Amino acid sequence: MGNSKRALLFIFLTILIDCMGIGIIVPSMPSLIQELTGGNISAAAGYGGWLSFSYAIMAFICSPILGGLSDKYGRRPILLISLFGLGLDYIFLALAPTIFWLFIGRIIAGMCGASFTTAAAYIADVSDPKNRAKNFGMIGAAFGLGFILGPLLGSLFGTWGTRVPFMAAAGFSLLNFLFGYFVLPESLKKENRRVFTWRRANPFGSLKQLSKHRSVISLIFVLFLLNIAGHAMQSTWTYFCIERFSWTQAQVGYSLAFVGICVAIVSGGLVGSAKKLLGTKKSIFVGLGIYVIGFLLFSFADKGWMMFAFMVPYSLAGIAVPNIQSILTSRVSPNEQGELQGGITSVVSLTAIIGPVLMTGSFSYFTKNPEKLYFPGIPFVIGGILALICFIISYFALKKLQLVEHKNS
């Protein structure tokens, strides 16, 4: 196996194990919070929201810093630091004597949460224009597979104790760190590195530096809106299915596993095929159009089987984001790839603050008084509207990139 293929395999495993770690702890987190606070599940959900908030805030602040450092010192050391920090976070969670230490662990995870950022920059380093979108599709495939295996393993480890899943997640992360230490080569050539400056290494500085590329700003805004729209799925899927169809926890788990399978298939195999068949820009338009239709189908579903059926076409929308990322990386010089990915990660982290509040808040408002106002599918309608806005913005932004796309597609 060549160095580039070995490196891509490691990046795939890095993202896979990171997502598995998240998935492993999800089933046990409410029980751990209850154990530490003595509260009920409602109170635990409140703490869980603030834990997510603390993680997202730190990731928003620190991701561009670590992205900028990876542009100066290379991807390898920053990626290894991130993996080690994530393992440390899980150990904090596993051994936490009070809720305070859960917050410390989540803050550490947010500060070190550049593994996705640096992994994306690494992919940009080792990819040529022909296979860049396909390689970025690996990220989605790793996400999908990780969120299939993670919850299943978490449920298994949870039978041995509330804290066992957190130790397992720590073990996976630290093993990944060791694997990378001995196997992963550096991807960023020294001639492509740049000087690190604090002015550029902040959530807003990264975006300001990219403002010279108007198409980049437009497409980053598309990713911003699309990630907020995605929280209609991430933040309210469970609540919607229980409210609308009276699903059990097991049924919700099966549906999430099915979601992960669909995402893995599309991201891992169909992204490259779609690009060959449609081209970069048409793949984006088709994907965003499917997002609009998929969200609206979910919002009006009145039978449980429809959620499984509608997931198949909805998952095909996953061809859009890797092609957007492909265009973004092609418009930025090699020594700014880490800064670009840091900025994108900060944007995604910002949506992790906004999205859950918007989607769960709208769901709660439209279901709390069924006699007067009842429409549990409202988050999906909001997601569809945001996806439609993304389609319009992308259309006008990409009209100006015809020559560039022809060269790099």
mmCIF file with all atom_site columns, C-alpha atoms in Angstrom, residues 216-230 288 320-325 328 340-341 344-345 347-348 351 390 393-394:
data_model
loop_
_atom_site.group_PDB
_atom_site.id
_atom_site.type_symbol
_atom_site.label_atom_id
_atom_site.label_alt_id
_atom_site.label_comp_id
_atom_site.label_asym_id
_atom_site.label_entity_id
_atom_site.label_seq_id
_atom_site.pdbx_PDB_ins_code
_atom_site.Cartn_x
_atom_site.Cartn_y
_atom_site.Cartn_z
_atom_site.occupancy
_atom_site.B_iso_or_equiv
_atom_site.pdbx_formal_charge
_atom_site.auth_seq_id
_atom_site.auth_comp_id
_atom_site.auth_asym_id
_atom_site.auth_atom_id
_atom_site.pdbx_PDB_model_num
ATOM 1  C CA . VAL A 1 216 ? -15.542 30.819 -0.462 1.00 0.00 ? 216 VAL A CA 1
ATOM 2  C CA . ILE A 1 217 ? -17.542 33.033 1.879  1.00 0.00 ? 217 ILE A CA 1
ATOM 3  C CA . SER A 1 218 ? -20.758 32.226 0.018  1.00 0.00 ? 218 SER A CA 1
ATOM 4  C CA . LEU A 1 219 ? -20.139 28.491 0.145  1.00 0.00 ? 219 LEU A CA 1
ATOM 5  C CA . ILE A 1 220 ? -19.069 28.586 3.795  1.00 0.00 ? 220 ILE A CA 1
ATOM 6  C CA . PHE A 1 221 ? -22.368 30.355 4.505  1.00 0.00 ? 221 PHE A CA 1
ATOM 7  C CA . VAL A 1 222 ? -24.089 27.514 2.634  1.00 0.00 ? 222 VAL A CA 1
ATOM 8  C CA . LEU A 1 223 ? -22.357 25.010 4.934  1.00 0.00 ? 223 LEU A CA 1
ATOM 9  C CA . PHE A 1 224 ? -23.416 27.140 7.906  1.00 0.00 ? 224 PHE A CA 1
ATOM 10 C CA . LEU A 1 225 ? -27.102 27.056 6.942  1.00 0.00 ? 225 LEU A CA 1
ATOM 11 C CA . LEU A 1 226 ? -26.946 23.412 5.882  1.00 0.00 ? 226 LEU A CA 1
ATOM 12 C CA . ASN A 1 227 ? -25.507 22.353 9.221  1.00 0.00 ? 227 ASN A CA 1
ATOM 13 C CA . ILE A 1 228 ? -28.229 24.246 11.071 1.00 0.00 ? 228 ILE A CA 1
ATOM 14 C CA . ALA A 1 229 ? -30.775 22.481 8.851  1.00 0.00 ? 229 ALA A CA 1
ATOM 15 C CA . GLY A 1 230 ? -29.127 19.167 9.700  1.00 0.00 ? 230 GLY A CA 1
ATOM 16 C CA . LEU A 1 288 ? -29.315 20.393 -2.177 1.00 0.00 ? 288 LEU A CA 1
ATOM 17 C CA . ALA A 1 320 ? -23.557 17.872 -2.060 1.00 0.00 ? 320 ALA A CA 1
ATOM 18 C CA . VAL A 1 321 ? -21.232 18.613 0.861  1.00 0.00 ? 321 VAL A CA 1
ATOM 19 C CA . PRO A 1 322 ? -18.083 16.734 -0.336 1.00 0.00 ? 322 PRO A CA 1
ATOM 20 C CA . ASN A 1 323 ? -18.305 18.590 -3.643 1.00 0.00 ? 323 ASN A CA 1
ATOM 21 C CA . ILE A 1 324 ? -18.698 21.918 -1.848 1.00 0.00 ? 324 ILE A CA 1
ATOM 22 C CA . GLN A 1 325 ? -15.600 21.056 0.193  1.00 0.00 ? 325 GLN A CA 1
ATOM 23 C CA . LEU A 1 328 ? -13.496 25.325 -1.267 1.00 0.00 ? 328 LEU A CA 1
ATOM 24 C CA . LEU A 1 340 ? -9.737  27.013 5.815  1.00 0.00 ? 340 LEU A CA 1
ATOM 25 C CA . GLN A 1 341 ? -10.674 23.792 7.594  1.00 0.00 ? 341 GLN A CA 1
ATOM 26 C CA . ILE A 1 344 ? -15.195 25.598 8.521  1.00 0.00 ? 344 ILE A CA 1
ATOM 27 C CA . THR A 1 345 ? -14.999 23.696 11.810 1.00 0.00 ? 345 THR A CA 1
ATOM 28 C CA . VAL A 1 347 ? -18.709 27.538 11.537 1.00 0.00 ? 347 VAL A CA 1
ATOM 29 C CA . VAL A 1 348 ? -19.939 23.995 12.205 1.00 0.00 ? 348 VAL A CA 1
ATOM 30 C CA . THR A 1 351 ? -24.232 25.782 14.251 1.00 0.00 ? 351 THR A CA 1
ATOM 31 C CA . CYS A 1 390 ? -28.626 27.064 0.310  1.00 0.00 ? 390 CYS A CA 1
ATOM 32 C CA . ILE A 1 393 ? -27.029 30.889 -2.778 1.00 0.00 ? 393 ILE A CA 1
ATOM 33 C CA . SER A 1 394 ? -25.029 28.053 -4.340 1.00 0.00 ? 394 SER A CA 1
#
